[in-house]
Coordinates of C-alpha atoms and ligand atoms in Angstrom, one line a residue:
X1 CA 61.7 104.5 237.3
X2 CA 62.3 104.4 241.0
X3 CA 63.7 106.7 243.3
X4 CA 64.9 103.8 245.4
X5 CA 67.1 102.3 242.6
X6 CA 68.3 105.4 241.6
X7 CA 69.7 106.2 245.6
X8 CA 71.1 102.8 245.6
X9 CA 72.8 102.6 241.9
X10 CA 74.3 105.8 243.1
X11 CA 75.3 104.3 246.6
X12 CA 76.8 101.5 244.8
X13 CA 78.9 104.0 242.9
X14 CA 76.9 103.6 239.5
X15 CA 76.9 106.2 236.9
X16 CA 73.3 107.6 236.5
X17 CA 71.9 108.1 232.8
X18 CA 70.6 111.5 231.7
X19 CA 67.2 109.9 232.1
X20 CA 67.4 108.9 235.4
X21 CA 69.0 112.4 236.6
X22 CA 66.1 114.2 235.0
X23 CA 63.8 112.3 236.5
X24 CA 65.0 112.3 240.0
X25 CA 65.4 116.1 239.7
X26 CA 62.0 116.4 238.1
X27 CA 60.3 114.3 240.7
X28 CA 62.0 116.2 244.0
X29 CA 60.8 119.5 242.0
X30 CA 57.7 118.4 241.7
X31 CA 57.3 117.2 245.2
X32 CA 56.9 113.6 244.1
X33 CA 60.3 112.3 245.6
X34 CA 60.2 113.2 249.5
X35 CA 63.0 115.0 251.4
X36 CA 64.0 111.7 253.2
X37 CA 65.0 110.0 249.4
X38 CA 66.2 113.3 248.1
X39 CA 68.4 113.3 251.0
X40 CA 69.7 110.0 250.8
X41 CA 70.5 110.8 247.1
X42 CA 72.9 113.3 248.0
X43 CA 74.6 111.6 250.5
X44 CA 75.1 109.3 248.2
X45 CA 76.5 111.8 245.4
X46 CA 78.2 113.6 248.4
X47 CA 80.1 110.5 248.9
X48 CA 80.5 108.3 245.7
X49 CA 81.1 111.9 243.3
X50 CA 79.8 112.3 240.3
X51 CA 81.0 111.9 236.4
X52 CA 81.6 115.2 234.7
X53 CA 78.5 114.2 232.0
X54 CA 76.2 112.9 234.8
X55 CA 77.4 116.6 236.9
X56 CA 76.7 118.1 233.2
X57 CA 73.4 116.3 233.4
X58 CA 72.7 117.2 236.9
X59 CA 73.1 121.5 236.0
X60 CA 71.2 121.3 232.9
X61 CA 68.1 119.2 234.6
X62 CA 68.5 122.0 237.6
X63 CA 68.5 125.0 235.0
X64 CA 65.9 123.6 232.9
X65 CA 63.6 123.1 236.2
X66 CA 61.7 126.3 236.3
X67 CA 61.9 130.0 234.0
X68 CA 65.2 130.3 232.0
X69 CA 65.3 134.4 231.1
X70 CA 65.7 134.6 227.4
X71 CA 68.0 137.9 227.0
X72 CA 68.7 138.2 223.5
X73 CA 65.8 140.3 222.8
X74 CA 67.3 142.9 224.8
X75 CA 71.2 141.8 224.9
X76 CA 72.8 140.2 221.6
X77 CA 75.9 138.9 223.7
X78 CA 75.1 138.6 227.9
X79 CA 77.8 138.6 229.6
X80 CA 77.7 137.7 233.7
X81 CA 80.2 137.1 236.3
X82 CA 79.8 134.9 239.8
X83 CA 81.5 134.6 242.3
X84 CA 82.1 131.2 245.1
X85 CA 81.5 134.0 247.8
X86 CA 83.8 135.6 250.4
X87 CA 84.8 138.5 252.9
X88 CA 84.6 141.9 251.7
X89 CA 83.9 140.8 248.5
X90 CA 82.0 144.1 246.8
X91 CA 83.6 143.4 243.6
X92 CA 80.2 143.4 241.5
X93 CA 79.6 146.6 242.9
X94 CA 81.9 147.9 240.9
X95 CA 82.5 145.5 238.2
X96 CA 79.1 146.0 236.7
X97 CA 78.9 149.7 236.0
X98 CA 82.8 149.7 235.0
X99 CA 81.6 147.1 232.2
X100 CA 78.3 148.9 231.5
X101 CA 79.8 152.5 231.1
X102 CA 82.5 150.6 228.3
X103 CA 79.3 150.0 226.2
X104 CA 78.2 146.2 227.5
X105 CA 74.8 145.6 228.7
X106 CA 75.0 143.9 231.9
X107 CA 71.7 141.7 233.3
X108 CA 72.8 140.4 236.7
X109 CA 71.2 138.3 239.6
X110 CA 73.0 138.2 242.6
X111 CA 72.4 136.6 246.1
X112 CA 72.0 137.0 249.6
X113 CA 74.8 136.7 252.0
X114 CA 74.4 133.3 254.3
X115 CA 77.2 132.4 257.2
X116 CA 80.7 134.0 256.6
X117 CA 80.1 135.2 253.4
X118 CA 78.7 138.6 251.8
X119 CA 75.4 139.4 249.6
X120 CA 75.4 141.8 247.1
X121 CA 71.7 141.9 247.5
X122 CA 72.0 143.3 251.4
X123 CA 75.0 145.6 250.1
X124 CA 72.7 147.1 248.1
X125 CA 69.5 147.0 250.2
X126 CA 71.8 149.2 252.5
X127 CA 70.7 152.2 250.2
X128 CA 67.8 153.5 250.9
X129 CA 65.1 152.6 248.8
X130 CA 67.1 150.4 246.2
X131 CA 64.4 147.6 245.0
X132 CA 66.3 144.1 244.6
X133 CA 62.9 142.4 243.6
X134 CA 62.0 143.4 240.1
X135 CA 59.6 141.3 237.4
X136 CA 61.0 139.9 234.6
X137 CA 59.6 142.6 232.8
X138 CA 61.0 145.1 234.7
X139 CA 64.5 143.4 234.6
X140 CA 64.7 143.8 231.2
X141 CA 62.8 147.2 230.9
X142 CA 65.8 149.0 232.7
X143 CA 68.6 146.9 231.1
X144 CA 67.3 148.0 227.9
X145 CA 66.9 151.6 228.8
X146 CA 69.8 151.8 230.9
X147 CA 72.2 148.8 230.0
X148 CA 72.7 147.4 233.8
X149 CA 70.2 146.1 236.2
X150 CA 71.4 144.3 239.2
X151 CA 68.5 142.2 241.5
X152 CA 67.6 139.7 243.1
X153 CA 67.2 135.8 241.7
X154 CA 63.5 134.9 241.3
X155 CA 62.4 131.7 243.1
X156 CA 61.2 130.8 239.7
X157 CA 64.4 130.3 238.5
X158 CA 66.0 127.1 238.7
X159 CA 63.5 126.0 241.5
X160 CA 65.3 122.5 242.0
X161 CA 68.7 123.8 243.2
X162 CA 66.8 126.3 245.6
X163 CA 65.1 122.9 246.5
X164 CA 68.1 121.2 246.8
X165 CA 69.9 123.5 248.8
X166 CA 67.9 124.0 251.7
X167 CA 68.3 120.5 251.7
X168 CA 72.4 120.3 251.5
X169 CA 72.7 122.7 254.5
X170 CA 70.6 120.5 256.9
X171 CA 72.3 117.2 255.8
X172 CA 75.7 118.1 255.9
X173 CA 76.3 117.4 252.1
X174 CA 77.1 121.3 250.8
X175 CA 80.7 120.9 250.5
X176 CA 80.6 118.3 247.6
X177 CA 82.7 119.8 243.9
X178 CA 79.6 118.3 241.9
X179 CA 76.6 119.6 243.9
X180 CA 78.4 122.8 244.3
X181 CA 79.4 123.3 240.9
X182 CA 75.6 122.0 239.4
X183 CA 74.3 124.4 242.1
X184 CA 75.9 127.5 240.9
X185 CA 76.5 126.8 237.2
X186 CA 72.2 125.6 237.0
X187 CA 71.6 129.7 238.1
X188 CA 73.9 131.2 235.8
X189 CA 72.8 128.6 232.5
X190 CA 69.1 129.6 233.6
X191 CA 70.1 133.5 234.2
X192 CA 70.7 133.7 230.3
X193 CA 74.3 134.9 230.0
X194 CA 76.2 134.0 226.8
X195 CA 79.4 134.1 228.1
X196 CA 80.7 133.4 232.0
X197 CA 83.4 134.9 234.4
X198 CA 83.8 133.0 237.5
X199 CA 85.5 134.5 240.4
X200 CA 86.2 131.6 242.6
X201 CA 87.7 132.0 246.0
X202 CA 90.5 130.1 247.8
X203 CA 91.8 130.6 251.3
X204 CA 90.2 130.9 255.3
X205 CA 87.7 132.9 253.9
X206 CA 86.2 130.5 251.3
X207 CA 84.4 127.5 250.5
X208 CA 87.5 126.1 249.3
X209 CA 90.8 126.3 251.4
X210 CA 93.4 124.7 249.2
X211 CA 94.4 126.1 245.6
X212 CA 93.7 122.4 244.3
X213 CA 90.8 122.1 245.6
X214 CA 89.6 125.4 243.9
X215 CA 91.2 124.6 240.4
X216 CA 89.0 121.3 240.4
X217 CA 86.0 123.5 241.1
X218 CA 86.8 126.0 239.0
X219 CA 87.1 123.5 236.2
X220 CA 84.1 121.5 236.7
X221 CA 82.1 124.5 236.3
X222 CA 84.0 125.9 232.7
X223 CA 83.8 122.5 231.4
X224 CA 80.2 122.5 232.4
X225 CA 79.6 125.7 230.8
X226 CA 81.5 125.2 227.7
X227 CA 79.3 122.0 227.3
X228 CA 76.2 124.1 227.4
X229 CA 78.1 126.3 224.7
X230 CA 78.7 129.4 226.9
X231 CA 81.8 131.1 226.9
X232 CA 84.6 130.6 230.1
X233 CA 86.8 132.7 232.1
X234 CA 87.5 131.2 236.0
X235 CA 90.0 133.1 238.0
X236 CA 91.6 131.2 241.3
X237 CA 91.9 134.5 243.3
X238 CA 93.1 135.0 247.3
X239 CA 90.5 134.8 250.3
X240 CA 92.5 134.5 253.2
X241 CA 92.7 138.1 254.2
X242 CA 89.3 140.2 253.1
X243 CA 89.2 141.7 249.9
X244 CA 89.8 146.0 250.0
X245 CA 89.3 147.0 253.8
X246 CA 85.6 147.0 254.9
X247 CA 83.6 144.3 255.5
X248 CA 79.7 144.9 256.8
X249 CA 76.8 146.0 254.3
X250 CA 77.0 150.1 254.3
X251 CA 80.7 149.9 254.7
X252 CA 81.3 148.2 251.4
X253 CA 79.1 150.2 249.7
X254 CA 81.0 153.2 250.8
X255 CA 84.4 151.7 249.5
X256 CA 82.8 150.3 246.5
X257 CA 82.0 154.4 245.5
X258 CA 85.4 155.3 247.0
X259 CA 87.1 152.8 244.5
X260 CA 84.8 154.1 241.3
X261 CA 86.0 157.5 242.4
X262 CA 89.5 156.5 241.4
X263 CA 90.6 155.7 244.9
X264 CA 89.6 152.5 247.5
X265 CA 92.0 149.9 248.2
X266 CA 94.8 148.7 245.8
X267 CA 93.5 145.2 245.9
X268 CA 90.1 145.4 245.4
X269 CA 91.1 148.0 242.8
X270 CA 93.3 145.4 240.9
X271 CA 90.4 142.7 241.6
X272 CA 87.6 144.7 240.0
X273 CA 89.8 145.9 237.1
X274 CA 90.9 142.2 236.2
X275 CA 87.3 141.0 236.5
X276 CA 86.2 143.6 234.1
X277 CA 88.0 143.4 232.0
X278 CA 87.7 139.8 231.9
X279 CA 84.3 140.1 231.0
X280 CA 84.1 143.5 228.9
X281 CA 87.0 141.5 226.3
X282 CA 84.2 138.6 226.7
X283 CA 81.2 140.8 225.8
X284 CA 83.6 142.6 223.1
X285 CA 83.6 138.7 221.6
X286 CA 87.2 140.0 220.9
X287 CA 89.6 137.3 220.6
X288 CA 92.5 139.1 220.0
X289 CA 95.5 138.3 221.6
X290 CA 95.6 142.2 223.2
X291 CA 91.8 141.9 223.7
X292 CA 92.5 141.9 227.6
X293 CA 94.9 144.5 227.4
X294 CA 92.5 146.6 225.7
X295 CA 89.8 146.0 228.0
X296 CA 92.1 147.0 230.9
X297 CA 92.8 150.3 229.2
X298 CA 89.6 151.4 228.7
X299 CA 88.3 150.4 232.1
X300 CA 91.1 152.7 233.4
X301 CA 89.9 155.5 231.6
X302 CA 86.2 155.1 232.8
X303 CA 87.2 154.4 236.2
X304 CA 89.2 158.2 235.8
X305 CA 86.9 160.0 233.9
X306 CA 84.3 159.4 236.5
X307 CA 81.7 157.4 233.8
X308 CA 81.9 153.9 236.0
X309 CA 80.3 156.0 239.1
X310 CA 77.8 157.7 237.0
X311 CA 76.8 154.6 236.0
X312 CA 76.4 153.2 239.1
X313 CA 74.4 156.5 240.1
X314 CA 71.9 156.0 237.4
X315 CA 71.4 151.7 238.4
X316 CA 70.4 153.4 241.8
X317 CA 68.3 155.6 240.8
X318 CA 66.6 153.3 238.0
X319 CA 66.1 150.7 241.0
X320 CA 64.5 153.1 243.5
X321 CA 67.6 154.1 245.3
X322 CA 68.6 157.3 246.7
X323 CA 71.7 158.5 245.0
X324 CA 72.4 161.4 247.2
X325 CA 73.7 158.3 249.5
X326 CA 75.8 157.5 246.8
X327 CA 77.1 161.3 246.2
X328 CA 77.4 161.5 250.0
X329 CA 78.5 158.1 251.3
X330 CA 77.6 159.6 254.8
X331 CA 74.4 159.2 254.3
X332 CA 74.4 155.3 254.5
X333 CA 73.5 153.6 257.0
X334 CA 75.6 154.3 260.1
X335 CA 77.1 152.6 263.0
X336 CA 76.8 154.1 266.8
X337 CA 79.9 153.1 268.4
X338 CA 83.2 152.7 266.7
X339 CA 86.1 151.1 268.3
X340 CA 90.1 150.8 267.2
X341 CA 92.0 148.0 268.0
X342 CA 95.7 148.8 267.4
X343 CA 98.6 146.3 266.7
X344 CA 100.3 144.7 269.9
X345 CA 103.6 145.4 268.4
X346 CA 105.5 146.6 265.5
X347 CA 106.7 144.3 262.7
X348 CA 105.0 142.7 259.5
X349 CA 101.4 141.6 259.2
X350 CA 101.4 137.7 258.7
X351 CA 98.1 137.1 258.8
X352 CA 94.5 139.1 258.6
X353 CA 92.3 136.1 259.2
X354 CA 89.2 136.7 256.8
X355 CA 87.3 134.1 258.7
X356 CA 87.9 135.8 262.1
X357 CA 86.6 139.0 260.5
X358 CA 83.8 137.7 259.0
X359 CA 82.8 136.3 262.4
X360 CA 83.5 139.4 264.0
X361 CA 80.9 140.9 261.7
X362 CA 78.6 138.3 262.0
X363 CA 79.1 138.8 266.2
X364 CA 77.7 142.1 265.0
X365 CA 74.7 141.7 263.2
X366 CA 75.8 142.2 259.5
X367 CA 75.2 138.7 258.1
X368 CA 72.6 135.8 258.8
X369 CA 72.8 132.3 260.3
X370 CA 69.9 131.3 259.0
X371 CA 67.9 132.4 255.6
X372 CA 65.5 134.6 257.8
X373 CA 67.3 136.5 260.2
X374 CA 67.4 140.1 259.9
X375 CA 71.0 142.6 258.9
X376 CA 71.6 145.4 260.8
X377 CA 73.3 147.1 257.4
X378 CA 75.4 149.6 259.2
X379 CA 77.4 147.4 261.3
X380 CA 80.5 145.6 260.4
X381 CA 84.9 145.8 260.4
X382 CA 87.7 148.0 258.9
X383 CA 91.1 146.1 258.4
X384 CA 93.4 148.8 258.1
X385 CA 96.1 146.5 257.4
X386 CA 97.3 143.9 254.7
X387 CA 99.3 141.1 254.6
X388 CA 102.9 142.0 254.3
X389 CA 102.5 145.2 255.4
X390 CA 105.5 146.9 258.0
X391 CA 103.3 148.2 260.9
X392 CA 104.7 150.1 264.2
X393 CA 103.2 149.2 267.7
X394 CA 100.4 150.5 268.4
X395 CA 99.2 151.4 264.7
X396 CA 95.7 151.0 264.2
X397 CA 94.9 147.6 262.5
X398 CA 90.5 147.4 262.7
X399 CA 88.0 149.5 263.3
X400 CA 84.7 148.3 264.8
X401 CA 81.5 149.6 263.9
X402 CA 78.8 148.6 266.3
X403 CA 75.2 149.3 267.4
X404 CA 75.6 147.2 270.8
X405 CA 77.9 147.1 273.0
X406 CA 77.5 143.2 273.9
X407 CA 78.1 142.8 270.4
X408 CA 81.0 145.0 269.8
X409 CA 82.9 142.9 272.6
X410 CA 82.3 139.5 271.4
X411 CA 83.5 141.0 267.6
X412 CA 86.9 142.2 269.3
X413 CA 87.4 138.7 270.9
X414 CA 87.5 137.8 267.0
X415 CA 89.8 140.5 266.1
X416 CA 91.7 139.8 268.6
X417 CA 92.9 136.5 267.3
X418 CA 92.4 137.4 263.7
X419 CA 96.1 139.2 262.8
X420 CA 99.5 137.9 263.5
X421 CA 102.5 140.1 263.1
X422 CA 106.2 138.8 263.0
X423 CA 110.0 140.2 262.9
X424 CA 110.8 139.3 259.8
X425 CA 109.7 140.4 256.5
X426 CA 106.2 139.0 254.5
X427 CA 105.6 138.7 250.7
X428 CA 102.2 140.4 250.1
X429 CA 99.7 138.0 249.4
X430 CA 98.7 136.7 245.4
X431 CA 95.6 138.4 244.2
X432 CA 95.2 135.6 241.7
X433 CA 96.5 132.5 241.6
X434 CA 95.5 130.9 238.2
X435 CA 93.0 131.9 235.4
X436 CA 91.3 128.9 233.6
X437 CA 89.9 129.4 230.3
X438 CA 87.3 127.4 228.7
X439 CA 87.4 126.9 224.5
X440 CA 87.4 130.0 222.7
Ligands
URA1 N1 76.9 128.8 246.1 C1 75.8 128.2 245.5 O1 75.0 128.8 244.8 N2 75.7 126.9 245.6 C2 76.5 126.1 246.3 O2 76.4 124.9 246.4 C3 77.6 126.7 247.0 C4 77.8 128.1 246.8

């Protein structure tokens, strides 16, 4: 085969064989096929799509590119969740303990946070001493003893869409619903979970702005996972405003305890709830028809009896961590300067622009541009307010928190445009907007 008839059958708007994916995926893993060809082929997928087998094709070839972590020895059923990334989004934070205290062993890998979007690996490098990069051996050393472990994705694991997605982000071909759905679905086949929840985002503060746009994603990747005989959940849920109220490494941490102490925002409280128990009725392998129910009900009572945070204590303290910053939030990471922007006037909240805040927080220090840059995890944005709510002039809507004062002034020219308030009355925002199931 040759690369150069594979980039041009694909130009043409040919559908690829399985053969000729693998090989093409093989070769740029290998270093065989250059950048310049492999970057040609993806403008050409970027523009001419792909089928749903050859996209099939594409995530198994990516998955099956480097180690695939086998973890029935130490998990019968695995059960993961992912999400498409967004703003404030410290929903595995809590998810994972939640559904590990109800008696499911939970094996996750999560990410770094690049542009507008979160990490759950710098939220929880923000406590001290908590060790993201564990073996393989160690990974399933402490899910065994302790049912959760929660690091970082070894480069060992489906090496091609790492490849590949260095690649996408200098060639302007990221935003295409095959590569994207290949590109997460290759990590979580390879990761070794049985059965799949996918939180995927819609709205300022997402990949995907429109709900259509998110139900085609969403569905790409169940149908892709129900091919490679995994079990589906994918729920379309609401990223225009940020998720809870913090947004900035430390700060989410903090609400992320606050919530597993039975308190934290409503939403993210509803969010983390519906996720669970999304996946504990999917680890259950309960098909009832009250299965969710049930998993609701029990989450409840973990989340009130205190078992979800004690859970989340002992994942800390099995990875290193300190968990006196967990039983003392204070003593996270902490900005220097704090300033309160208050509302220009008194009505209802239209709009809390998750975009705007995200940038604000990037202004800060709190995310990266680029892979390499380093976090200041203290730093980041309170959003008091919610869309729909009735606020009086002058009521506080953000608080900064800031270790620079140059930096604290370009976040605020953010803020400032990032909330509009009206005279007449606001429905409060959908948390979800649709929940896509693959075949049970
Ligand atoms: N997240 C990924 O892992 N890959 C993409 O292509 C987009 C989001």
């Amino acid at each position: 085969m040759r690369a150069t008839d594979i980039i041009a059958r694909k130009r043409d708007g040919e559908e690829l064989s399985t053969e000729e994916i693998r090989w093409f995926v093989a070769g740029y893993t290998a270093d065989t096929i250059p950048d310049y060809q492999a970057a040609a082929w993806l403008m050409a997928v970027y523009l001419r799509g792909m089928s749903r087998r050859e996209t099939f094709d594409l995530t198994v070839a990516m998955a099956e590119s480097g180690d695939q972590l086998d973890l029935s020895p130490v998990i019968p059923y695995a059960v993961d969740k992912h999400s498409t990334g967004g703003v404030g989004d410290k929903v595995t934070l809590v998810v994972l303990p939640l559904v590990a205290a109800a008696g499911v062993p939970v094996a996750k890998m999560s990410g770094r946070g690049l542009g507008f979007s979160g990490g759950t690996l710098d939220k929880l490098e923000s406590i001290p001493g908590y060790r993201v990069k564990l073996s393989d051996d160690e990974f399933l050393r402490q899910v065994r003893e302790h049912g959760i472990v929660l690091g970082g994705q070894t480069k060992s694991l489906a090496p091609a869409d790492g490849k590949f997605y260095a690649l996408r982000d200098v060639t302007a071909t990221v935003s295409s619903l095959p590569l994207i759905a290949s590109s997460i679905m290759s990590k979580k086949l390879a990761a070794g979970a049985n059965a799949i929840v996918l939180d995927v985002k819609v709205g300022a503060g997402a990949f995907m702005r429109e709900v259509e746009e998110a139900r085609a994603l969403a569905q790409i990747m169940v149908d892709i996972g129900v091919s490679a005989g995994r079990q589906m959940v994918a729920l379309l849920s609401d990223m225009d405003q940020p998720l809870g109220e913090a947004v900035g490494n430390a700060l989410e941490v903090r609400e992320a305890v606050e919530t597993l102490r039975g308190g934290g925002p409503a939403d993210l409280r509803e969010h983390c709830l519906t996720i669970a128990a999304h996946m504990l009725r999917l680890g259950r392998q309960d098909t009832a028809s009250d299965g969710l129910e049930r998993a609701l009900d029990d989450l409840g009572a973990l989340l009130a009896s205190g078992a979800g945070l004690n859970k989340l204590r002992e994942l800390v303290e099995a990875q290193g961590g300190d968990v006196r910053a967990i039983d003392d939030p204070n003593l996270l990471p902490q900005a220097h300067l704090h300033e309160v922007i208050s509302a220009p006037r008194g009505g209802w909240v239209a709009r809390v622009d998750a975009l705007r805040v995200a940038q604000a927080t990037l202004e800060l220090g709190a995310g990266r541009e680029k892979k390499e840059d380093p976090i200041d995890p203290a730093v980041g944005v309170v959003a008091h307010c919610k869309v729909g709510d009735r606020i009086e002039a002058g009521a506080p809507v953000f608080t900064i928190h800031a270790n620079e004062e140059g930096r604290l002034v370009r976040a605020r020219a953010q803020l400032d445009q990032a909330l509009d308030v009206v005279d007449h009355s606001i429905p409060p925002r959908p948390a979800f907007y649709a929940t896509i199931y693959g075949n049970e």
